[in-house]
Short mmCIF file of C-alpha atoms and ligand atoms in Angstrom, two decimals:
data_model
loop_
_atom_site.label_atom_id
_atom_site.label_comp_id
_atom_site.label_asym_id
_atom_site.label_seq_id
_atom_site.Cartn_x
_atom_site.Cartn_y
_atom_site.Cartn_z
CA MET W 291 48.76 35.56 -158.32
CA LYS W 292 45.10 35.77 -159.13
CA ILE W 293 41.68 35.30 -157.51
CA LEU W 294 38.71 34.71 -159.81
CA THR W 295 35.52 35.90 -158.12
CA ILE W 296 32.11 34.68 -159.23
CA VAL W 297 29.04 36.85 -158.57
CA GLY W 298 25.60 36.77 -160.16
CA ALA W 299 22.80 37.71 -157.78
CA ARG W 300 21.93 40.90 -155.88
CA PRO W 301 23.21 39.89 -152.43
CA GLN W 302 26.51 38.77 -153.96
CA PHE W 303 27.17 42.20 -155.42
CA ILE W 304 26.66 43.70 -151.96
CA LYS W 305 29.03 41.19 -150.34
CA ALA W 306 31.62 41.64 -153.11
CA SER W 307 31.56 45.41 -152.66
CA VAL W 308 33.39 45.17 -149.34
CA VAL W 309 35.47 42.06 -150.01
CA SER W 310 36.79 43.30 -153.38
CA ALA W 311 37.75 46.64 -151.80
CA ALA W 312 39.83 44.76 -149.22
CA LEU W 313 41.23 42.24 -151.69
CA GLN W 314 42.31 44.36 -154.61
CA PRO W 315 45.15 46.26 -152.87
CA LEU W 316 46.62 42.94 -151.70
CA CYS W 317 46.33 40.64 -154.72
CA GLY W 318 44.93 40.47 -158.24
CA GLU W 319 41.20 39.86 -158.66
CA VAL W 320 39.20 39.15 -161.80
CA ILE W 321 35.44 39.50 -161.31
CA VAL W 322 33.03 37.34 -163.31
CA HIS W 323 29.30 38.19 -163.38
CA THR W 324 27.28 35.15 -164.42
CA GLY W 325 24.32 37.32 -165.49
CA GLN W 326 21.91 35.49 -163.16
CA HIS W 327 20.45 38.90 -162.21
CA TYR W 328 20.36 41.37 -165.08
CA ASP W 329 17.66 44.05 -164.58
CA LYS W 330 19.23 47.44 -163.96
CA ASN W 331 17.81 47.63 -160.45
CA MET W 332 18.89 44.05 -159.66
CA SER W 333 22.45 44.43 -160.96
CA ASP W 334 23.95 47.65 -162.47
CA VAL W 335 22.70 49.87 -159.65
CA PHE W 336 24.88 47.99 -157.15
CA PHE W 337 28.03 48.26 -159.26
CA GLU W 338 27.43 51.99 -159.77
CA GLU W 339 26.49 52.90 -156.19
CA LEU W 340 28.88 50.69 -154.30
CA GLY W 341 31.99 51.26 -156.41
CA ILE W 342 32.43 47.58 -157.29
CA PRO W 343 35.00 47.16 -160.06
CA LYS W 344 33.37 46.39 -163.42
CA PRO W 345 33.36 42.63 -164.04
CA ALA W 346 35.93 41.50 -166.58
CA TYR W 347 33.34 39.03 -167.89
CA ASN W 348 29.54 39.03 -167.98
CA LEU W 349 28.47 35.54 -168.98
CA GLY W 350 24.91 36.65 -169.77
CA VAL W 351 23.31 33.45 -168.51
CA GLY W 352 20.02 35.04 -167.40
CA SER W 353 16.97 33.22 -166.05
CA GLY W 354 15.96 29.61 -166.56
CA SER W 355 15.23 26.35 -164.80
CA HIS W 356 17.79 25.32 -162.18
CA GLY W 357 19.45 22.77 -164.43
CA LYS W 358 19.63 25.02 -167.48
CA GLN W 359 20.82 28.06 -165.54
CA THR W 360 23.42 26.16 -163.50
CA GLY W 361 24.55 24.13 -166.52
CA GLU W 362 25.07 27.19 -168.74
CA MET W 363 27.07 28.83 -165.96
CA LEU W 364 29.21 25.73 -165.51
CA ILE W 365 30.10 25.65 -169.21
CA ARG W 366 30.93 29.36 -169.38
CA ILE W 367 32.83 29.57 -166.08
CA GLU W 368 34.96 26.60 -167.12
CA GLU W 369 35.97 28.53 -170.26
CA VAL W 370 36.93 31.59 -168.20
CA ILE W 371 38.97 29.47 -165.79
CA GLY W 372 40.80 27.98 -168.78
CA ARG W 373 41.63 31.47 -170.03
CA GLU W 374 42.45 33.16 -166.70
CA LYS W 375 44.14 30.26 -164.90
CA PRO W 376 43.40 31.61 -161.39
CA ASP W 377 45.12 30.45 -158.20
CA ILE W 378 41.84 30.57 -156.25
CA LEU W 379 38.18 30.80 -157.24
CA MET W 380 35.98 32.67 -154.78
CA VAL W 381 32.20 32.28 -154.43
CA TYR W 382 29.61 33.87 -152.13
CA GLY W 383 26.56 32.47 -150.41
CA ASP W 384 24.21 29.87 -151.83
CA THR W 385 22.84 30.74 -155.27
CA ASN W 386 23.10 28.78 -158.50
CA SER W 387 26.05 31.05 -159.41
CA THR W 388 27.79 29.86 -156.23
CA LEU W 389 27.41 26.18 -157.00
CA ALA W 390 28.34 26.54 -160.68
CA GLY W 391 31.51 28.46 -159.82
CA ALA W 392 32.59 26.02 -157.12
CA LEU W 393 31.89 22.96 -159.26
CA ALA W 394 33.68 24.29 -162.33
CA ALA W 395 36.76 25.12 -160.26
CA SER W 396 36.80 21.96 -158.22
CA LYS W 397 36.71 19.73 -161.32
CA LEU W 398 39.73 21.63 -162.67
CA HIS W 399 41.56 21.34 -159.31
CA ILE W 400 41.40 25.08 -158.65
CA PRO W 401 40.97 25.61 -154.88
CA VAL W 402 37.63 27.18 -153.93
CA ALA W 403 37.12 29.86 -151.26
CA HIS W 404 33.53 29.98 -150.00
CA VAL W 405 32.42 33.19 -148.29
CA GLU W 406 29.42 32.49 -146.02
CA ALA W 407 30.31 28.83 -145.56
CA GLY W 408 28.61 26.57 -143.02
CA LEU W 409 25.09 27.99 -143.02
CA ARG W 410 22.36 25.42 -142.75
CA SER W 411 18.56 25.45 -142.67
CA TYR W 412 18.49 21.64 -142.63
CA ASN W 413 15.76 21.83 -145.25
CA MET W 414 17.20 20.06 -148.29
CA ARG W 415 14.19 21.00 -150.43
CA MET W 416 15.55 24.55 -150.56
CA PRO W 417 17.69 25.15 -153.67
CA GLU W 418 19.93 27.33 -151.47
CA GLU W 419 20.54 24.48 -148.98
CA GLN W 420 21.54 22.15 -151.83
CA ASN W 421 23.89 24.80 -153.23
CA ARG W 422 25.57 25.60 -149.93
CA VAL W 423 26.03 22.00 -148.74
CA LEU W 424 27.55 20.95 -152.06
CA THR W 425 29.76 24.03 -152.25
CA ASP W 426 31.07 23.57 -148.72
CA HIS W 427 32.05 19.98 -149.44
CA ILE W 428 34.27 20.99 -152.41
CA SER W 429 35.79 24.13 -150.86
CA THR W 430 39.35 24.55 -149.61
CA TRP W 431 38.74 27.76 -147.63
CA LEU W 432 35.50 27.82 -145.67
CA LEU W 433 35.00 31.37 -144.49
CA CYS W 434 32.30 31.32 -141.82
CA PRO W 435 30.20 34.32 -140.76
CA THR W 436 29.33 32.89 -137.31
CA GLN W 437 30.51 30.32 -134.78
CA THR W 438 27.32 28.36 -135.46
CA ALA W 439 28.45 27.97 -139.07
CA VAL W 440 31.81 26.58 -137.89
CA GLU W 441 29.96 24.06 -135.70
CA ASN W 442 27.60 23.09 -138.52
CA LEU W 443 30.60 22.21 -140.70
CA ALA W 444 32.21 20.20 -137.89
CA LYS W 445 29.01 18.11 -137.67
CA GLU W 446 29.59 17.17 -141.33
CA GLY W 447 33.23 16.33 -140.67
CA ILE W 448 34.61 19.53 -142.21
CA THR W 449 37.26 21.15 -140.00
CA ARG W 450 40.20 21.72 -142.36
CA GLY W 451 40.35 25.15 -143.95
CA VAL W 452 37.55 26.49 -141.72
CA THR W 453 37.92 30.06 -140.39
CA MET W 454 35.43 32.14 -138.45
CA THR W 455 35.89 35.48 -140.20
CA GLY W 456 32.65 37.21 -139.21
CA ASP W 457 29.95 38.29 -141.62
CA VAL W 458 30.89 40.49 -144.58
CA MET W 459 27.32 41.85 -144.58
CA LEU W 460 28.01 43.47 -141.22
CA ASP W 461 31.01 45.19 -142.82
CA SER W 462 28.83 46.43 -145.66
CA VAL W 463 26.05 47.74 -143.39
CA LEU W 464 28.53 49.56 -141.15
CA HIS W 465 30.20 51.18 -144.12
CA PHE W 466 27.29 51.95 -146.42
CA LEU W 467 24.72 53.07 -143.86
CA THR W 468 27.01 56.01 -143.09
CA VAL W 469 27.43 56.67 -146.80
CA ALA W 470 23.65 56.51 -147.34
CA ARG W 471 22.84 58.85 -144.46
CA ALA W 472 25.32 61.41 -145.78
CA ASN W 473 23.77 61.35 -149.27
CA PRO W 474 20.99 63.94 -149.55
CA GLU W 475 19.72 62.48 -152.86
CA LYS W 476 19.20 59.00 -151.36
CA SER W 477 17.69 60.40 -148.17
CA LYS W 478 14.80 61.74 -150.25
CA ILE W 479 13.42 58.19 -150.38
CA TYR W 480 11.06 58.81 -147.42
CA GLU W 481 9.68 61.96 -149.05
CA THR W 482 9.37 60.25 -152.44
CA LEU W 483 7.38 57.38 -150.94
CA GLY W 484 5.36 59.63 -148.63
CA ILE W 485 6.48 57.83 -145.47
CA ALA W 486 7.93 58.97 -142.16
CA PRO W 487 10.61 57.07 -140.21
CA LYS W 488 9.14 54.46 -137.80
CA GLN W 489 5.65 55.02 -139.25
CA TYR W 490 5.84 52.15 -141.77
CA ARG W 491 6.88 48.50 -142.01
CA LEU W 492 9.18 47.12 -144.70
CA ALA W 493 8.65 43.76 -146.41
CA THR W 494 10.35 41.70 -149.12
CA LEU W 495 9.28 38.39 -150.67
CA HIS W 496 11.09 36.28 -153.23
CA ARG W 497 11.93 32.84 -151.91
CA ALA W 498 10.74 29.77 -153.84
CA GLU W 499 8.82 28.47 -150.79
CA THR W 500 6.77 31.68 -150.89
CA THR W 501 6.24 32.05 -154.61
CA ASP W 502 5.65 28.32 -155.24
CA GLY W 503 2.36 28.71 -153.34
CA GLY W 504 1.18 31.04 -156.12
CA VAL W 505 -1.27 33.91 -155.74
CA GLU W 506 -3.08 32.15 -152.86
CA ALA W 507 0.10 32.07 -150.75
CA VAL W 508 0.87 35.72 -151.47
CA THR W 509 -2.76 36.65 -150.71
CA ARG W 510 -2.53 34.94 -147.30
CA ILE W 511 0.54 37.04 -146.50
CA PHE W 512 -1.06 40.25 -147.78
CA ARG W 513 -4.23 39.65 -145.70
CA ALA W 514 -2.00 39.88 -142.63
CA PHE W 515 -0.20 42.99 -143.97
CA GLU W 516 -3.58 44.59 -144.63
CA GLN W 517 -4.52 44.35 -140.95
CA LEU W 518 -1.32 45.95 -139.61
CA PRO W 519 -1.71 49.44 -138.17
CA GLN W 520 1.07 50.90 -140.34
CA ARG W 521 1.57 50.89 -144.07
CA VAL W 522 3.71 48.05 -145.48
CA VAL W 523 6.24 49.12 -148.14
CA ILE W 524 7.42 46.30 -150.41
CA PRO W 525 10.31 46.73 -152.87
CA ILE W 526 9.15 43.80 -154.95
CA HIS W 527 11.60 41.26 -156.41
CA PRO W 528 10.85 40.63 -160.12
CA ARG W 529 10.14 37.00 -159.32
CA THR W 530 7.16 37.97 -157.14
CA ARG W 531 5.89 41.08 -158.93
CA GLY W 532 3.20 39.39 -161.04
CA LEU W 533 1.82 37.41 -158.09
CA ALA W 534 1.84 40.48 -155.83
CA GLU W 535 0.02 42.63 -158.40
CA GLU W 536 -2.58 39.93 -158.95
CA ALA W 537 -3.10 39.45 -155.19
CA ILE W 538 -3.58 43.21 -154.72
CA ALA W 539 -5.97 43.49 -157.67
CA LYS W 540 -8.09 40.58 -156.42
CA GLY W 541 -7.88 41.39 -152.70
CA GLY W 542 -8.25 45.16 -153.00
CA PHE W 543 -5.49 45.64 -150.39
CA ARG W 544 -4.95 49.30 -149.54
CA ASN W 545 -2.30 49.09 -146.83
CA ILE W 546 0.40 47.73 -149.15
CA GLN W 547 2.71 49.94 -151.17
CA LEU W 548 4.52 47.98 -153.89
CA ILE W 549 7.60 49.70 -155.26
CA ASP W 550 10.35 48.70 -157.68
CA PRO W 551 13.48 47.13 -156.16
CA VAL W 552 15.71 49.89 -154.80
CA GLY W 553 19.48 50.30 -154.69
CA TYR W 554 21.37 49.26 -151.58
CA LEU W 555 21.80 52.76 -150.14
CA GLU W 556 18.07 53.43 -150.28
CA MET W 557 17.37 49.96 -148.94
CA LEU W 558 19.56 50.61 -145.89
CA LEU W 559 17.66 53.84 -145.24
CA LEU W 560 14.32 52.06 -145.65
CA THR W 561 15.40 49.28 -143.30
CA SER W 562 16.85 51.51 -140.59
CA GLY W 563 13.74 53.73 -140.72
CA ALA W 564 11.19 50.89 -140.52
CA SER W 565 9.33 50.06 -137.32
CA GLN W 566 9.45 46.39 -138.31
CA VAL W 567 10.74 44.22 -141.16
CA LEU W 568 8.76 41.27 -142.56
CA THR W 569 10.74 39.15 -144.99
CA ASP W 570 11.74 35.79 -146.40
CA SER W 571 15.18 37.18 -147.33
CA GLY W 572 18.31 35.85 -145.67
CA GLY W 573 20.23 39.11 -145.94
CA LEU W 574 17.45 41.41 -144.83
CA GLN W 575 16.79 39.46 -141.60
CA LYS W 576 20.35 40.11 -140.60
CA GLU W 577 20.41 43.74 -141.66
CA ALA W 578 17.33 44.31 -139.50
CA TYR W 579 19.19 42.70 -136.60
CA PHE W 580 22.31 44.82 -137.17
CA MET W 581 20.17 47.97 -137.13
CA GLU W 582 18.09 46.85 -134.12
CA VAL W 583 14.87 46.79 -136.11
CA PRO W 584 12.50 43.94 -135.06
CA CYS W 585 11.96 41.34 -137.78
CA VAL W 586 9.34 38.70 -138.59
CA THR W 587 10.86 36.08 -140.88
CA LEU W 588 8.25 34.55 -143.14
CA ARG W 589 9.73 31.06 -143.07
CA THR W 590 9.66 28.03 -140.80
CA GLU W 591 13.43 27.94 -140.30
CA THR W 592 16.39 30.29 -140.49
CA GLU W 593 20.11 29.84 -141.03
CA TRP W 594 20.75 32.95 -138.93
CA VAL W 595 19.74 31.50 -135.57
CA GLU W 596 21.61 34.18 -133.60
CA THR W 597 19.03 36.75 -134.69
CA LEU W 598 16.28 34.82 -132.86
CA HIS W 599 17.72 35.57 -129.41
CA GLY W 600 15.61 38.01 -127.46
CA ASN W 601 12.91 37.89 -130.16
CA TRP W 602 14.67 40.41 -132.39
CA ASN W 603 13.74 38.03 -135.16
CA ILE W 604 10.81 35.61 -135.00
CA LEU W 605 9.71 32.93 -137.46
CA ALA W 606 6.16 32.90 -138.82
CA SER W 607 4.56 30.21 -140.96
CA LEU W 608 2.88 31.47 -144.10
CA THR W 609 -0.62 31.80 -142.64
CA THR W 610 -2.47 35.08 -142.17
CA GLU W 611 -3.06 34.35 -138.47
CA ASP W 612 0.53 33.46 -137.58
CA ILE W 613 2.03 36.43 -139.44
CA LEU W 614 -0.42 38.82 -137.81
CA ASP W 615 0.10 37.33 -134.36
CA LYS W 616 3.91 37.52 -134.61
CA ALA W 617 3.90 40.98 -136.19
CA LEU W 618 1.60 42.48 -133.57
CA HIS W 619 2.63 40.69 -130.38
CA THR W 620 6.39 40.14 -130.48
CA VAL W 621 8.38 42.41 -128.19
CA PRO W 622 12.16 42.25 -128.55
CA ASP W 623 14.28 42.21 -125.41
CA ALA W 624 16.93 44.92 -125.68
CA ALA W 625 19.10 43.20 -123.07
CA ALA W 626 19.09 39.84 -124.84
CA ARG W 627 21.27 40.52 -127.87
CA ASP W 628 24.26 38.22 -128.39
CA SER W 629 27.58 39.97 -128.14
CA LYS W 630 29.05 40.22 -131.63
CA PRO W 631 27.84 36.90 -133.10
CA PHE W 632 28.59 38.26 -136.59
CA GLY W 633 32.14 39.42 -135.86
CA ASP W 634 33.60 42.88 -135.53
CA GLY W 635 32.83 44.39 -138.94
CA ARG W 636 36.26 43.51 -140.35
CA ALA W 637 35.46 40.19 -141.98
CA SER W 638 36.43 41.41 -145.46
CA GLU W 639 39.87 42.41 -144.28
CA LYS W 640 40.40 39.01 -142.65
CA ILE W 641 39.29 37.19 -145.81
CA ALA W 642 41.57 39.30 -148.00
CA LYS W 643 44.62 38.71 -145.79
CA LEU W 644 43.97 34.99 -145.57
CA LEU W 645 43.43 34.43 -149.28
CA CYS W 646 46.12 36.77 -150.56
CA ALA W 647 48.69 35.05 -148.35
CA ASN W 648 47.82 31.86 -150.24
CA ALA W 649 47.08 33.11 -153.73
C1 UD1 F 804 18.23 33.92 -156.43
C2 UD1 F 804 18.81 32.86 -155.53
C3 UD1 F 804 18.35 33.09 -154.10
C4 UD1 F 804 18.67 34.51 -153.65
C5 UD1 F 804 18.13 35.51 -154.66
C6 UD1 F 804 18.58 36.91 -154.30
C7 UD1 F 804 19.11 30.68 -156.61
C8 UD1 F 804 18.60 29.30 -156.71
N1 UD1 F 804 18.35 31.53 -155.92
O1 UD1 F 804 16.81 33.80 -156.40
O2 UD1 F 804 19.03 32.19 -153.24
O3 UD1 F 804 18.08 34.71 -152.41
O4 UD1 F 804 18.62 35.21 -155.97
O5 UD1 F 804 17.74 37.88 -154.85
O6 UD1 F 804 20.16 30.97 -157.12
N2 UD1 F 804 14.24 37.98 -162.66
C9 UD1 F 804 14.10 39.12 -163.41
N3 UD1 F 804 15.17 39.97 -163.50
C10 UD1 F 804 16.36 39.73 -162.90
C11 UD1 F 804 16.49 38.56 -162.15
C12 UD1 F 804 15.42 37.69 -162.03
O7 UD1 F 804 13.04 39.39 -163.98
O8 UD1 F 804 17.28 40.56 -163.02
C13 UD1 F 804 13.06 37.07 -162.54
C14 UD1 F 804 12.99 36.02 -163.65
O9 UD1 F 804 11.64 35.80 -163.91
C15 UD1 F 804 13.57 34.80 -162.96
C16 UD1 F 804 13.11 34.98 -161.51
O10 UD1 F 804 13.16 36.37 -161.29
O11 UD1 F 804 13.09 33.59 -163.51
C17 UD1 F 804 13.98 34.26 -160.50
O12 UD1 F 804 15.35 34.65 -160.67
P1 UD1 F 804 16.53 33.66 -160.21
O13 UD1 F 804 17.83 34.34 -160.33
O14 UD1 F 804 16.39 32.34 -160.87
O15 UD1 F 804 16.20 33.39 -158.69
P2 UD1 F 804 15.90 34.42 -157.51
O16 UD1 F 804 14.52 34.20 -157.05
O17 UD1 F 804 16.32 35.77 -157.89
N1 UDP F 805 18.08 44.74 -151.20
C1 UDP F 805 18.25 45.90 -151.97
N2 UDP F 805 17.16 46.40 -152.63
C2 UDP F 805 15.93 45.83 -152.58
C3 UDP F 805 15.78 44.65 -151.80
C4 UDP F 805 16.88 44.12 -151.14
O1 UDP F 805 19.35 46.45 -152.03
O2 UDP F 805 15.00 46.35 -153.21
C5 UDP F 805 19.25 44.18 -150.50
C6 UDP F 805 19.03 43.91 -149.03
O3 UDP F 805 19.25 45.08 -148.28
C7 UDP F 805 20.06 42.83 -148.76
C8 UDP F 805 20.08 42.06 -150.06
O4 UDP F 805 19.51 42.91 -151.04
O5 UDP F 805 21.35 43.39 -148.58
C9 UDP F 805 19.26 40.82 -149.89
O6 UDP F 805 19.03 40.25 -151.10
P1 UDP F 805 17.84 39.23 -151.36
O7 UDP F 805 16.78 39.41 -150.36
O8 UDP F 805 17.50 39.39 -152.79
O9 UDP F 805 18.57 37.82 -151.23
P2 UDP F 805 18.94 36.88 -149.98
O10 UDP F 805 19.68 37.68 -148.99
O11 UDP F 805 17.66 36.30 -149.46
O12 UDP F 805 19.76 35.82 -150.63
#
């Protein structure tokens, strides 16, 4: 009885850390890393810090255009499936690694389990929306983080195999925030960066819609950051680093502190200590919500609509004025938080029990 798990990008390592821990005592798991993310601070750091079992395979696919990257993964995952003959193939989220894994398995009649099924932005120009819609339609187990996700699938006629498990990222925050706070080495992050809790804002930027606008788009965002009363710390994704450095050099921005991507434990400390988060990341919006840190999402839509209640999260278009307005004038309503829209922090356990009963 065997589950073949496909991971490849930073957020998938974080999700796998809690799901694999729940799964491995119950049934056999073979982890495959596609190699989509490969820098030490985008990949190895998560395996080391979070105790994720070493992948049995690293397919070394690396970066490339969507077609090349997804195609290489498809070829190499198919070979691994042929060798391992799994009972179930599990994928996470909405990256090219997700789609490649699901497609390779589906064509070979291996049932697919999709963790984080049913999310929709209804913007089909997003590569992530294409990946998640296609993956959902070829999955046997659709493991939904929220009730909204269940309803989104029903609108597309998908009701079989759908389970509301809750969000595995809530499990990981609950577990690893405690671990991070107890780790004196990691807690030095504030001192190292010269920041004090609640005296800085935290930002991340990496989505195609942001970077496709080039240095002008990043400059528009940074002009808003420059006018905020607190320093903005940005662990910069490698995709955006060049644009961010160019924007800072040209704009002479002094309120922005670019740093290398950090490990998850340090990221949880940086998020929980921030007075506000500004981001185009899917995962970080939610983590801010879990930790009751107000968030401005630098996008025109979100899949995580529950976070918008009570203005804990607010959308901003990518203009200097809108970002500044939302960042300065949004006041979250402490009484208006949904009760447990992301489950009870035991999603991983539910997924493991469900899949291992079938594997
Ligand atoms: C991918 C996912 C996105 C997810 C994000 C998480 C797709 C289509 N996109 O976006 O949904 O939110 O991961 O972080 O799958 N690079 C490096 N080193 C690395 C990894 C990437 O330098 O270790 C650079 C390369 O220049 C690469 C670029 O970042 O071309 C983009 O990487 P890629 O994996 O294609 O997409 P992400 O933007 O990371
Ligand atoms: N993250 C991290 N270090 C960083 C930036 C982000 O550990 O320097 C974590 C973040 O806390 C969240 C996940 O990476 O758990 C989000 O990944 P990302 O924003 O790359 O992708 P998305 O969630 O948008 O797919």
